Each structure stands twice: as structure tokens, then as C-alpha cells.
């Protein structure tokens, strides 16, 4: 599993370094804006917000609407280097593996994990790390696609327990029950969930043609200490 994880990180870093274009575009994932009011509850200027696995930073402009200090991390140095200067101002960037971050326990008030969990060979380990760095009562917004996603299986070869897209990029599509079990095992309480579909434009050097994503969106909260 560890070797697969290292190979996967290297594949993504190579992709980001292969082009000067923004692979994911500039627009934030479409579901984020409608959850901002829920994420904003109880935040103030001292709050800490993390865009985990930020990639090229497409979701950072949306998160700027939240009060507090905004940070972002990614396991790809090439991805972090491509975050536009207009976005990165006053944002702290960290190069790290999502499964082993440098942050203290109970650190963040809000974490966003967008379009990421399905690309990780060990999603449970990543969620455990997210739960560790969330404050008690802190909130996680995450999308987790299942087999109903339009891209599931396309140009993918089977690899237990998931798939390899174009022979390089790991994907694992999780059913609703499995996704819920992973979140709950990490100590995260699900506050809201919905199945959402949206249109994505083609991703240069990665996926040709417009396509639809269908994903279950979860708003979860770390259990408060008693």
C-alpha cells in the first residue's frame, strides 16, 4: 500500500509539472459555495481553515469568504508552484502528504477535502489524519464519489482495491455505506449529506471532453471532547 501511495503521489506531481496550464481550471468546485454559510458558523478572525490537497488552488477563492487564517497543503510541489500569485497572497502553503501532515492535534476549525479521497490508496488513513488536526467541533466538507460518477471505469484498469486511470493514477469509488463507515471510523459525525451532480470542463493533459461528476457531499464534524 505504501509503495502504491508513493507511486501515486509521483504520478500526480509529474502531471502538474508537465504543463503550465491549470489542469482543474480557476472555478471552485460547484458544491462549495452553498456550504459556506454552514462552514462559517462560529468562525472569527482567529479561526484556522485548511484546503487539504489544494492542487492548483482552484477552491481557495471560495474559502477566502470565511473569517480566519487560510492555509493550504498538497503532496505535489509542482501543484503548489502553479497556484496563481493573485490567489496565494496571505495564504500559508505547506508541502506535505495528507496522511502525515505537520500540523498539531486539534488545530483547524474547518477543513475542505475536495475531489481527493477517491484518489488515495488508503482513504481511512487520510481521514484519520484530517480528524486528528481538526479541533473538537471543527467541520469537514468533503465529496466522495461512487460508481455512479460518469468517469468511473472509463480508461481505467482494475487494481485491487481500486483502479488505475491511464495506467498511472489511482482511483477508488466508494458506495454510500462505505463512505459513511470511513467517516464515522475516523470519529467524524455526519451533519448533512447529499448526492450532487455537476458539469466539469475538460482537464488539459488529463481528461478530454466535458463530463459530469456525481458525488456524495458530506458536512461532518469532529466529536467534541467531554
PDB file of C-alpha atoms in Angstrom, residues 25-133:
ATOM      1  CA  UNK A  25      -9.288  25.488 -14.129  1.00  0.00           C
ATOM      2  CA  UNK A  26      -9.943  28.536 -11.976  1.00  0.00           C
ATOM      3  CA  UNK A  27     -13.527  27.953 -10.847  1.00  0.00           C
ATOM      4  CA  UNK A  28     -14.087  26.344  -7.420  1.00  0.00           C
ATOM      5  CA  UNK A  29     -15.908  23.034  -7.223  1.00  0.00           C
ATOM      6  CA  UNK A  30     -19.578  23.871  -7.647  1.00  0.00           C
ATOM      7  CA  UNK A  31     -20.843  22.452  -4.349  1.00  0.00           C
ATOM      8  CA  UNK A  32     -18.595  24.532  -2.102  1.00  0.00           C
ATOM      9  CA  UNK A  33     -20.360  27.888  -2.279  1.00  0.00           C
ATOM     10  CA  UNK A  34     -23.678  26.607  -0.952  1.00  0.00           C
ATOM     11  CA  UNK A  35     -21.953  25.135   2.110  1.00  0.00           C
ATOM     12  CA  UNK A  36     -20.028  28.286   3.022  1.00  0.00           C
ATOM     13  CA  UNK A  37     -22.717  29.526   5.465  1.00  0.00           C
ATOM     14  CA  UNK A  38     -22.518  26.224   7.377  1.00  0.00           C
ATOM     15  CA  UNK A  39     -18.723  26.340   7.421  1.00  0.00           C
ATOM     16  CA  UNK A  40     -18.806  29.962   8.586  1.00  0.00           C
ATOM     17  CA  UNK A  41     -20.795  29.217  11.739  1.00  0.00           C
ATOM     18  CA  UNK A  42     -18.757  30.048  14.863  1.00  0.00           C
ATOM     19  CA  UNK A  43     -15.739  31.298  12.887  1.00  0.00           C
ATOM     20  CA  UNK A  44     -13.926  34.504  13.824  1.00  0.00           C
ATOM     21  CA  UNK A  45     -10.713  36.246  12.827  1.00  0.00           C
ATOM     22  CA  UNK A  46      -8.636  33.792  14.877  1.00  0.00           C
ATOM     23  CA  UNK A  47     -10.080  30.703  13.188  1.00  0.00           C
ATOM     24  CA  UNK A  48      -7.870  28.400  11.102  1.00  0.00           C
ATOM     25  CA  UNK A  49      -9.035  26.961   7.772  1.00  0.00           C
ATOM     26  CA  UNK A  50      -7.287  24.327   5.639  1.00  0.00           C
ATOM     27  CA  UNK A  51      -7.758  23.485   1.981  1.00  0.00           C
ATOM     28  CA  UNK A  52      -6.341  19.963   2.153  1.00  0.00           C
ATOM     29  CA  UNK A  53      -4.873  18.617  -1.098  1.00  0.00           C
ATOM     30  CA  UNK A  54      -5.378  22.030  -2.661  1.00  0.00           C
ATOM     31  CA  UNK A  55      -3.782  21.133  -6.012  1.00  0.00           C
ATOM     32  CA  UNK A  56      -3.515  24.330  -8.057  1.00  0.00           C
ATOM     33  CA  UNK A  57      -5.698  26.187  -5.573  1.00  0.00           C
ATOM     34  CA  UNK A  58      -8.977  26.289  -7.500  1.00  0.00           C
ATOM     35  CA  UNK A  59     -11.046  26.314  -4.278  1.00  0.00           C
ATOM     36  CA  UNK A  60      -9.053  28.941  -2.400  1.00  0.00           C
ATOM     37  CA  UNK A  61     -11.025  31.944  -3.740  1.00  0.00           C
ATOM     38  CA  UNK A  62     -14.230  30.460  -2.319  1.00  0.00           C
ATOM     39  CA  UNK A  63     -12.653  29.801   1.073  1.00  0.00           C
ATOM     40  CA  UNK A  64     -11.432  33.406   1.275  1.00  0.00           C
ATOM     41  CA  UNK A  65     -15.023  34.351   2.121  1.00  0.00           C
ATOM     42  CA  UNK A  66     -14.631  32.655   5.515  1.00  0.00           C
ATOM     43  CA  UNK A  67     -13.294  34.536   8.530  1.00  0.00           C
ATOM     44  CA  UNK A  68      -9.917  33.423   9.784  1.00  0.00           C
ATOM     45  CA  UNK A  69      -6.483  32.447   8.517  1.00  0.00           C
ATOM     46  CA  UNK A  70      -6.447  30.324   5.363  1.00  0.00           C
ATOM     47  CA  UNK A  71      -3.858  27.601   4.779  1.00  0.00           C
ATOM     48  CA  UNK A  72      -3.435  25.019   2.037  1.00  0.00           C
ATOM     49  CA  UNK A  73      -1.403  21.850   1.641  1.00  0.00           C
ATOM     50  CA  UNK A  74      -0.576  19.372  -1.098  1.00  0.00           C
ATOM     51  CA  UNK A  75       1.767  16.446  -1.690  1.00  0.00           C
ATOM     52  CA  UNK A  76       2.843  17.902  -5.060  1.00  0.00           C
ATOM     53  CA  UNK A  77       5.429  20.664  -5.112  1.00  0.00           C
ATOM     54  CA  UNK A  78       4.619  21.253  -8.774  1.00  0.00           C
ATOM     55  CA  UNK A  79       0.955  21.798  -7.940  1.00  0.00           C
ATOM     56  CA  UNK A  80       1.714  24.305  -5.195  1.00  0.00           C
ATOM     57  CA  UNK A  81       4.067  26.187  -7.523  1.00  0.00           C
ATOM     58  CA  UNK A  82       1.214  26.654 -10.006  1.00  0.00           C
ATOM     59  CA  UNK A  83      -1.156  28.398  -7.593  1.00  0.00           C
ATOM     60  CA  UNK A  84      -1.620  31.833  -9.218  1.00  0.00           C
ATOM     61  CA  UNK A  85       0.027  34.757  -7.449  1.00  0.00           C
ATOM     62  CA  UNK A  86      -3.327  36.529  -7.280  1.00  0.00           C
ATOM     63  CA  UNK A  87      -4.654  33.667  -5.136  1.00  0.00           C
ATOM     64  CA  UNK A  88      -1.688  32.776  -2.938  1.00  0.00           C
ATOM     65  CA  UNK A  89      -1.394  36.195  -1.270  1.00  0.00           C
ATOM     66  CA  UNK A  90      -1.828  35.904   2.521  1.00  0.00           C
ATOM     67  CA  UNK A  91      -2.281  32.124   2.296  1.00  0.00           C
ATOM     68  CA  UNK A  92       0.190  29.807   4.034  1.00  0.00           C
ATOM     69  CA  UNK A  93       1.192  26.881   1.791  1.00  0.00           C
ATOM     70  CA  UNK A  94       2.537  23.548   3.041  1.00  0.00           C
ATOM     71  CA  UNK A  95       4.163  20.739   1.057  1.00  0.00           C
ATOM     72  CA  UNK A  96       3.169  17.502   2.780  1.00  0.00           C
ATOM     73  CA  UNK A  97       1.499  14.121   2.429  1.00  0.00           C
ATOM     74  CA  UNK A  98      -2.133  14.384   3.517  1.00  0.00           C
ATOM     75  CA  UNK A  99      -1.692  11.197   5.551  1.00  0.00           C
ATOM     76  CA  UNK A 100       1.218  12.747   7.506  1.00  0.00           C
ATOM     77  CA  UNK A 101       0.770  16.490   7.910  1.00  0.00           C
ATOM     78  CA  UNK A 102       2.944  18.762  10.086  1.00  0.00           C
ATOM     79  CA  UNK A 103       0.005  20.273  11.953  1.00  0.00           C
ATOM     80  CA  UNK A 104      -0.692  19.888  15.666  1.00  0.00           C
ATOM     81  CA  UNK A 105      -3.600  17.955  17.107  1.00  0.00           C
ATOM     82  CA  UNK A 106      -6.903  19.868  17.313  1.00  0.00           C
ATOM     83  CA  UNK A 107      -5.582  22.678  15.107  1.00  0.00           C
ATOM     84  CA  UNK A 108      -8.140  23.620  12.424  1.00  0.00           C
ATOM     85  CA  UNK A 109     -11.683  24.920  12.698  1.00  0.00           C
ATOM     86  CA  UNK A 110     -12.556  23.966   9.100  1.00  0.00           C
ATOM     87  CA  UNK A 111     -11.033  21.543   6.587  1.00  0.00           C
ATOM     88  CA  UNK A 112     -12.060  21.207   2.940  1.00  0.00           C
ATOM     89  CA  UNK A 113     -11.189  17.966   1.133  1.00  0.00           C
ATOM     90  CA  UNK A 114     -12.436  18.256  -2.436  1.00  0.00           C
ATOM     91  CA  UNK A 115     -12.014  15.694  -5.240  1.00  0.00           C
ATOM     92  CA  UNK A 116      -9.299  13.892  -3.310  1.00  0.00           C
ATOM     93  CA  UNK A 117     -10.377  10.921  -1.197  1.00  0.00           C
ATOM     94  CA  UNK A 118     -11.135   8.811  -4.272  1.00  0.00           C
ATOM     95  CA  UNK A 119      -7.520   9.239  -5.434  1.00  0.00           C
ATOM     96  CA  UNK A 120      -5.923   7.924  -2.231  1.00  0.00           C
ATOM     97  CA  UNK A 121      -4.959   4.254  -1.815  1.00  0.00           C
ATOM     98  CA  UNK A 122      -5.636   4.453   1.949  1.00  0.00           C
ATOM     99  CA  UNK A 123      -8.625   6.776   2.459  1.00  0.00           C
ATOM    100  CA  UNK A 124      -9.072   5.686   6.066  1.00  0.00           C
ATOM    101  CA  UNK A 125      -5.567   6.832   6.970  1.00  0.00           C
ATOM    102  CA  UNK A 126      -6.177  10.217   5.346  1.00  0.00           C
ATOM    103  CA  UNK A 127      -9.476  10.726   7.171  1.00  0.00           C
ATOM    104  CA  UNK A 128      -7.867   9.759  10.471  1.00  0.00           C
ATOM    105  CA  UNK A 129      -5.244  12.452   9.879  1.00  0.00           C
ATOM    106  CA  UNK A 130      -7.906  15.025   8.990  1.00  0.00           C
ATOM    107  CA  UNK A 131      -9.772  14.151  12.180  1.00  0.00           C
ATOM    108  CA  UNK A 132      -6.579  14.488  14.204  1.00  0.00           C
ATOM    109  CA  UNK A 133      -5.883  18.031  13.024  1.00  0.00           C
TER     110      UNK A 133
END
